[in-house]
Amino acid sequence: MHFDLRFPCMGCPFRTDIPVFLRLVRVQVLLTEILDEEKTFVCHKTADMPERMQQQCAGAILLIEKERPVYGHRLLQIAERFGLYDPSILNRTAPVYETREAMIERHRREGG
């Protein structure tokens, strides 16, 4: 897996500037997986590619870094140590949720 994406794609579920399209239950599971269980989240544009070509979702990384600025995320820490991930390449002006609660609340209000 690669960590080269600098900006979340136009269909990224972590973007705040697009309409919600995931069900609330899916959002809650997704957030639990990436934030609590420290699992990976592949960019949906690369999910069907061979694993060696898949990219970690930039939107997910940005939310992880906002939620866990001190302790980080085990996967990102390991990737950075091995030279696979450089946090400085991320566009931190990207319109991504500030917190898991903000993402959940918006999906509760506008989604299903």
CSV table of N, CA and C in Angstrom, one decimal:
chain,number,residue,atom,x,y,z
A,1,MET,N,0.8,-1.2,0.0
A,1,MET,CA,0.0,0.0,0.0
A,1,MET,C,0.9,1.2,0.0
A,2,HIS,N,0.4,2.3,-0.7
A,2,HIS,CA,1.1,3.5,-0.8
A,2,HIS,C,0.4,4.6,0.1
A,3,PHE,N,1.2,5.6,0.4
A,3,PHE,CA,0.7,6.7,1.2
A,3,PHE,C,1.1,8.0,0.5
A,4,ASP,N,0.8,8.1,-0.8
A,4,ASP,CA,1.3,9.2,-1.6
A,4,ASP,C,0.2,10.3,-1.9
A,5,LEU,N,-1.0,10.0,-1.6
A,5,LEU,CA,-2.1,11.0,-1.9
A,5,LEU,C,-1.9,12.2,-1.0
A,6,ARG,N,-2.0,13.4,-1.6
A,6,ARG,CA,-1.9,14.6,-0.9
A,6,ARG,C,-3.2,15.3,-0.5
A,7,PHE,N,-4.2,14.9,-1.2
A,7,PHE,CA,-5.5,15.6,-1.0
A,7,PHE,C,-6.6,14.6,-1.2
A,8,PRO,N,-7.7,14.6,-0.4
A,8,PRO,CA,-8.8,13.7,-0.6
A,8,PRO,C,-9.5,13.9,-1.9
A,9,CYS,N,-9.8,12.8,-2.6
A,9,CYS,CA,-10.5,12.9,-3.9
A,9,CYS,C,-11.9,13.4,-3.7
A,10,MET,N,-12.5,13.8,-4.8
A,10,MET,CA,-13.9,14.4,-4.8
A,10,MET,C,-15.0,13.5,-4.3
A,11,GLY,N,-14.7,12.2,-4.2
A,11,GLY,CA,-15.8,11.3,-3.6
A,11,GLY,C,-15.4,10.8,-2.3
A,12,CYS,N,-14.5,11.4,-1.6
A,12,CYS,CA,-14.0,11.0,-0.3
A,12,CYS,C,-15.0,11.2,0.8
A,13,PRO,N,-15.4,10.1,1.5
A,13,PRO,CA,-16.4,10.3,2.6
A,13,PRO,C,-16.0,11.2,3.7
A,14,PHE,N,-14.7,11.5,3.8
A,14,PHE,CA,-14.2,12.4,4.9
A,14,PHE,C,-14.3,13.8,4.6
A,15,ARG,N,-14.7,14.2,3.4
A,15,ARG,CA,-14.8,15.6,2.9
A,15,ARG,C,-16.0,16.2,3.5
A,16,THR,N,-15.9,17.5,3.9
A,16,THR,CA,-17.1,18.2,4.4
A,16,THR,C,-17.8,19.0,3.3
A,17,ASP,N,-17.2,19.1,2.1
A,17,ASP,CA,-17.8,20.0,1.1
A,17,ASP,C,-18.6,19.2,0.0
A,18,ILE,N,-18.9,18.0,0.3
A,18,ILE,CA,-19.7,17.2,-0.6
A,18,ILE,C,-20.9,16.6,0.1
A,19,PRO,N,-22.0,16.3,-0.6
A,19,PRO,CA,-23.2,15.7,0.1
A,19,PRO,C,-22.8,14.4,0.8
A,20,VAL,N,-23.5,14.1,1.9
A,20,VAL,CA,-23.2,12.8,2.5
A,20,VAL,C,-23.8,11.7,1.7
A,21,PHE,N,-23.2,10.6,1.6
A,21,PHE,CA,-23.7,9.5,0.8
A,21,PHE,C,-23.6,8.1,1.5
A,22,LEU,N,-23.0,8.1,2.7
A,22,LEU,CA,-22.9,6.9,3.5
A,22,LEU,C,-24.0,6.8,4.5
A,23,ARG,N,-24.4,5.7,4.9
A,23,ARG,CA,-25.4,5.5,5.9
A,23,ARG,C,-24.7,5.8,7.3
A,24,LEU,N,-25.4,6.2,8.3
A,24,LEU,CA,-24.8,6.5,9.6
A,24,LEU,C,-24.1,5.3,10.2
A,25,VAL,N,-24.7,4.2,10.1
A,25,VAL,CA,-24.1,3.0,10.6
A,25,VAL,C,-22.8,2.7,10.0
A,26,ARG,N,-22.7,2.9,8.7
A,26,ARG,CA,-21.4,2.6,8.0
A,26,ARG,C,-20.4,3.6,8.4
A,27,VAL,N,-20.8,4.9,8.6
A,27,VAL,CA,-19.8,5.9,9.1
A,27,VAL,C,-19.3,5.5,10.5
A,28,GLN,N,-20.2,5.1,11.4
A,28,GLN,CA,-19.8,4.7,12.7
A,28,GLN,C,-18.8,3.6,12.7
A,29,VAL,N,-19.1,2.5,11.9
A,29,VAL,CA,-18.2,1.4,11.8
A,29,VAL,C,-16.8,1.8,11.2
A,30,LEU,N,-16.9,2.6,10.2
A,30,LEU,CA,-15.7,3.1,9.5
A,30,LEU,C,-14.8,3.9,10.5
A,31,LEU,N,-15.4,4.8,11.3
A,31,LEU,CA,-14.6,5.6,12.2
A,31,LEU,C,-14.0,4.7,13.3
A,32,THR,N,-14.8,3.8,13.8
A,32,THR,CA,-14.3,2.8,14.8
A,32,THR,C,-13.1,2.1,14.3
A,33,GLU,N,-13.2,1.6,13.1
A,33,GLU,CA,-12.1,0.8,12.5
A,33,GLU,C,-10.8,1.6,12.4
A,34,ILE,N,-10.9,2.8,11.8
A,34,ILE,CA,-9.7,3.6,11.5
A,34,ILE,C,-9.2,4.3,12.8
A,35,LEU,N,-10.0,4.7,13.7
A,35,LEU,CA,-9.6,5.5,14.8
A,35,LEU,C,-9.3,4.6,16.1
A,36,ASP,N,-10.1,3.6,16.3
A,36,ASP,CA,-10.0,2.8,17.5
A,36,ASP,C,-9.2,1.5,17.3
A,37,GLU,N,-9.5,0.9,16.1
A,37,GLU,CA,-8.8,-0.3,15.8
A,37,GLU,C,-7.5,-0.1,15.0
A,38,GLU,N,-7.3,1.1,14.6
A,38,GLU,CA,-6.1,1.5,13.8
A,38,GLU,C,-6.0,0.6,12.5
A,39,LYS,N,-7.1,0.4,11.9
A,39,LYS,CA,-7.0,-0.3,10.6
A,39,LYS,C,-6.8,0.7,9.4
A,40,THR,N,-6.5,0.1,8.3
A,40,THR,CA,-6.3,0.9,7.1
A,40,THR,C,-7.6,1.3,6.4
A,41,PHE,N,-7.6,2.3,5.6
A,41,PHE,CA,-8.7,2.7,4.8
A,41,PHE,C,-8.2,3.0,3.4
A,42,VAL,N,-8.5,2.1,2.5
A,42,VAL,CA,-8.0,2.3,1.1
A,42,VAL,C,-8.9,3.3,0.4
A,43,CYS,N,-8.2,4.2,-0.4
A,43,CYS,CA,-9.0,5.1,-1.2
A,43,CYS,C,-9.8,4.3,-2.2
A,44,HIS,N,-11.1,4.7,-2.2
A,44,HIS,CA,-12.0,3.9,-3.0
A,44,HIS,C,-11.6,3.8,-4.5
A,45,LYS,N,-10.9,4.8,-5.0
A,45,LYS,CA,-10.5,4.8,-6.4
A,45,LYS,C,-9.4,3.8,-6.7
A,46,THR,N,-8.7,3.3,-5.6
A,46,THR,CA,-7.7,2.3,-5.8
A,46,THR,C,-8.1,0.9,-5.2
A,47,ALA,N,-9.2,0.8,-4.6
A,47,ALA,CA,-9.6,-0.4,-3.9
A,47,ALA,C,-9.6,-1.6,-4.8
A,48,ASP,N,-9.9,-1.5,-6.1
A,48,ASP,CA,-10.0,-2.6,-7.0
A,48,ASP,C,-8.7,-2.9,-7.7
A,49,MET,N,-7.7,-2.2,-7.3
A,49,MET,CA,-6.3,-2.4,-7.9
A,49,MET,C,-5.6,-3.5,-7.1
A,50,PRO,N,-4.6,-4.1,-7.6
A,50,PRO,CA,-3.8,-5.0,-6.8
A,50,PRO,C,-3.3,-4.3,-5.6
A,51,GLU,N,-3.1,-5.0,-4.5
A,51,GLU,CA,-2.8,-4.4,-3.2
A,51,GLU,C,-1.5,-3.6,-3.3
A,52,ARG,N,-0.5,-4.0,-4.1
A,52,ARG,CA,0.7,-3.3,-4.2
A,52,ARG,C,0.5,-1.9,-4.8
A,53,MET,N,-0.6,-1.6,-5.4
A,53,MET,CA,-0.9,-0.4,-6.1
A,53,MET,C,-1.9,0.5,-5.3
A,54,GLN,N,-2.5,0.0,-4.3
A,54,GLN,CA,-3.5,0.7,-3.5
A,54,GLN,C,-2.9,1.8,-2.8
A,55,GLN,N,-3.7,2.9,-2.6
A,55,GLN,CA,-3.3,4.1,-1.8
A,55,GLN,C,-4.1,4.2,-0.5
A,56,GLN,N,-3.5,4.6,0.5
A,56,GLN,CA,-4.2,4.9,1.7
A,56,GLN,C,-5.0,6.2,1.5
A,57,CYS,N,-6.2,6.3,2.0
A,57,CYS,CA,-7.1,7.4,1.8
A,57,CYS,C,-6.5,8.7,2.5
A,58,ALA,N,-6.3,9.8,1.7
A,58,ALA,CA,-5.8,11.0,2.3
A,58,ALA,C,-6.8,11.6,3.3
A,59,GLY,N,-8.1,11.5,3.0
A,59,GLY,CA,-9.1,12.1,3.9
A,59,GLY,C,-9.1,11.3,5.2
A,60,ALA,N,-8.9,10.0,5.2
A,60,ALA,CA,-8.8,9.3,6.4
A,60,ALA,C,-7.6,9.6,7.2
A,61,ILE,N,-6.5,9.8,6.5
A,61,ILE,CA,-5.2,10.2,7.2
A,61,ILE,C,-5.4,11.5,7.9
A,62,LEU,N,-6.0,12.5,7.2
A,62,LEU,CA,-6.1,13.8,7.7
A,62,LEU,C,-7.0,13.8,9.0
A,63,LEU,N,-8.1,13.0,8.9
A,63,LEU,CA,-9.0,12.9,10.1
A,63,LEU,C,-8.2,12.2,11.3
A,64,ILE,N,-7.5,11.2,11.0
A,64,ILE,CA,-6.7,10.5,12.0
A,64,ILE,C,-5.8,11.4,12.7
A,65,GLU,N,-5.1,12.2,11.9
A,65,GLU,CA,-4.1,13.1,12.4
A,65,GLU,C,-4.7,14.2,13.3
A,66,LYS,N,-5.9,14.6,12.9
A,66,LYS,CA,-6.7,15.6,13.7
A,66,LYS,C,-7.2,15.0,15.0
A,67,GLU,N,-7.6,13.8,15.0
A,67,GLU,CA,-8.1,13.1,16.1
A,67,GLU,C,-7.0,12.6,17.1
A,68,ARG,N,-5.9,12.3,16.6
A,68,ARG,CA,-4.8,11.7,17.4
A,68,ARG,C,-3.5,12.4,17.2
A,69,PRO,N,-3.5,13.7,17.4
A,69,PRO,CA,-2.2,14.4,17.2
A,69,PRO,C,-1.1,14.0,18.0
A,70,VAL,N,-1.3,13.6,19.2
A,70,VAL,CA,-0.2,13.2,20.1
A,70,VAL,C,0.3,11.8,20.0
A,71,TYR,N,-0.6,10.9,20.1
A,71,TYR,CA,-0.3,9.5,20.0
A,71,TYR,C,-0.2,8.9,18.7
A,72,GLY,N,-0.8,9.5,17.7
A,72,GLY,CA,-0.8,9.0,16.3
A,72,GLY,C,-1.6,7.8,16.1
A,73,HIS,N,-1.2,7.1,15.1
A,73,HIS,CA,-1.9,5.9,14.6
A,73,HIS,C,-0.8,4.9,14.3
A,74,ARG,N,-0.9,3.7,14.8
A,74,ARG,CA,0.1,2.7,14.7
A,74,ARG,C,0.5,2.5,13.3
A,75,LEU,N,-0.4,2.3,12.4
A,75,LEU,CA,-0.1,2.1,10.9
A,75,LEU,C,0.7,3.2,10.4
A,76,LEU,N,0.2,4.5,10.7
A,76,LEU,CA,1.0,5.6,10.1
A,76,LEU,C,2.4,5.8,10.7
A,77,GLN,N,2.5,5.5,12.0
A,77,GLN,CA,3.8,5.5,12.6
A,77,GLN,C,4.8,4.5,12.0
A,78,ILE,N,4.3,3.3,11.7
A,78,ILE,CA,5.1,2.3,11.1
A,78,ILE,C,5.5,2.7,9.7
A,79,ALA,N,4.5,3.1,8.9
A,79,ALA,CA,4.8,3.6,7.6
A,79,ALA,C,5.8,4.7,7.5
A,80,GLU,N,5.7,5.6,8.4
A,80,GLU,CA,6.6,6.7,8.5
A,80,GLU,C,8.0,6.3,8.8
A,81,ARG,N,8.1,5.4,9.8
A,81,ARG,CA,9.4,4.8,10.2
A,81,ARG,C,10.1,4.1,9.0
A,82,PHE,N,9.4,3.4,8.2
A,82,PHE,CA,9.9,2.7,7.0
A,82,PHE,C,10.1,3.6,5.8
A,83,GLY,N,9.8,4.9,5.9
A,83,GLY,CA,9.9,5.8,4.8
A,83,GLY,C,8.8,5.7,3.8
A,84,LEU,N,7.7,5.1,4.1
A,84,LEU,CA,6.6,4.9,3.2
A,84,LEU,C,5.6,6.1,3.3
A,85,TYR,N,5.6,6.8,4.4
A,85,TYR,CA,4.7,7.9,4.6
A,85,TYR,C,5.4,9.1,5.1
A,86,ASP,N,5.1,10.2,4.4
A,86,ASP,CA,5.7,11.5,4.8
A,86,ASP,C,4.5,12.5,5.1
A,87,PRO,N,4.3,12.8,6.4
A,87,PRO,CA,3.1,13.6,6.7
A,87,PRO,C,3.2,15.0,6.1
A,88,SER,N,4.3,15.5,5.7
A,88,SER,CA,4.5,16.8,5.2
A,88,SER,C,3.9,17.0,3.8
A,89,ILE,N,3.6,15.9,3.1
A,89,ILE,CA,3.0,16.0,1.8
A,89,ILE,C,1.5,16.3,1.8
A,90,LEU,N,0.9,16.1,2.9
A,90,LEU,CA,-0.6,16.2,3.0
A,90,LEU,C,-1.0,17.7,2.9
A,91,ASN,N,-2.0,17.9,2.1
A,91,ASN,CA,-2.6,19.3,2.0
A,91,ASN,C,-3.6,19.5,3.2
A,92,ARG,N,-3.1,20.2,4.2
A,92,ARG,CA,-3.9,20.3,5.4
A,92,ARG,C,-5.0,21.3,5.3
A,93,THR,N,-5.1,21.9,4.2
A,93,THR,CA,-6.3,22.9,4.0
A,93,THR,C,-7.5,22.1,3.4
A,94,ALA,N,-7.3,20.8,3.1
A,94,ALA,CA,-8.4,20.0,2.6
A,94,ALA,C,-9.6,20.1,3.5
A,95,PRO,N,-10.8,20.2,2.9
A,95,PRO,CA,-12.1,20.2,3.6
A,95,PRO,C,-12.4,18.9,4.2
A,96,VAL,N,-11.9,18.5,5.4
A,96,VAL,CA,-12.1,17.2,6.0
A,96,VAL,C,-12.6,17.5,7.4
A,97,TYR,N,-13.5,16.6,7.9
A,97,TYR,CA,-14.0,16.8,9.2
A,97,TYR,C,-12.9,17.0,10.3
A,98,GLU,N,-13.2,17.8,11.3
A,98,GLU,CA,-12.3,18.0,12.4
A,98,GLU,C,-12.2,16.9,13.4
A,99,THR,N,-13.4,16.3,13.6
A,99,THR,CA,-13.5,15.2,14.6
A,99,THR,C,-14.5,14.2,14.1
A,100,ARG,N,-14.4,13.0,14.7
A,100,ARG,CA,-15.4,11.9,14.4
A,100,ARG,C,-16.8,12.4,14.8
A,101,GLU,N,-16.9,13.1,15.9
A,101,GLU,CA,-18.3,13.6,16.3
A,101,GLU,C,-18.9,14.5,15.2
A,102,ALA,N,-18.1,15.3,14.6
A,102,ALA,CA,-18.6,16.2,13.6
A,102,ALA,C,-19.1,15.4,12.4
A,103,MET,N,-18.4,14.3,12.0
A,103,MET,CA,-18.8,13.5,10.9
A,103,MET,C,-20.0,12.7,11.2
A,104,ILE,N,-20.1,12.2,12.4
A,104,ILE,CA,-21.3,11.4,12.8
A,104,ILE,C,-22.5,12.4,12.9
A,105,GLU,N,-22.4,13.5,13.4
A,105,GLU,CA,-23.5,14.4,13.6
A,105,GLU,C,-24.0,14.9,12.2
A,106,ARG,N,-23.1,15.2,11.3
A,106,ARG,CA,-23.6,15.6,10.0
A,106,ARG,C,-24.4,14.4,9.3
A,107,HIS,N,-23.9,13.2,9.4
A,107,HIS,CA,-24.5,12.1,8.8
A,107,HIS,C,-25.9,11.8,9.5
A,108,ARG,N,-25.9,12.0,10.8
A,108,ARG,CA,-27.2,11.9,11.5
A,108,ARG,C,-28.2,12.8,11.0
A,109,ARG,N,-27.8,14.1,10.8
A,109,ARG,CA,-28.7,15.2,10.3
A,109,ARG,C,-29.1,15.0,8.9
A,110,GLU,N,-28.1,14.7,8.0
A,110,GLU,CA,-28.4,14.7,6.6
A,110,GLU,C,-28.5,13.4,5.9
A,111,GLY,N,-27.9,12.4,6.6
A,111,GLY,CA,-27.9,11.1,5.9
A,111,GLY,C,-29.0,10.1,6.3
A,112,GLY,N,-28.6,8.9,6.4
A,112,GLY,CA,-29.6,7.9,6.7
A,112,GLY,C,-29.2,6.9,7.8
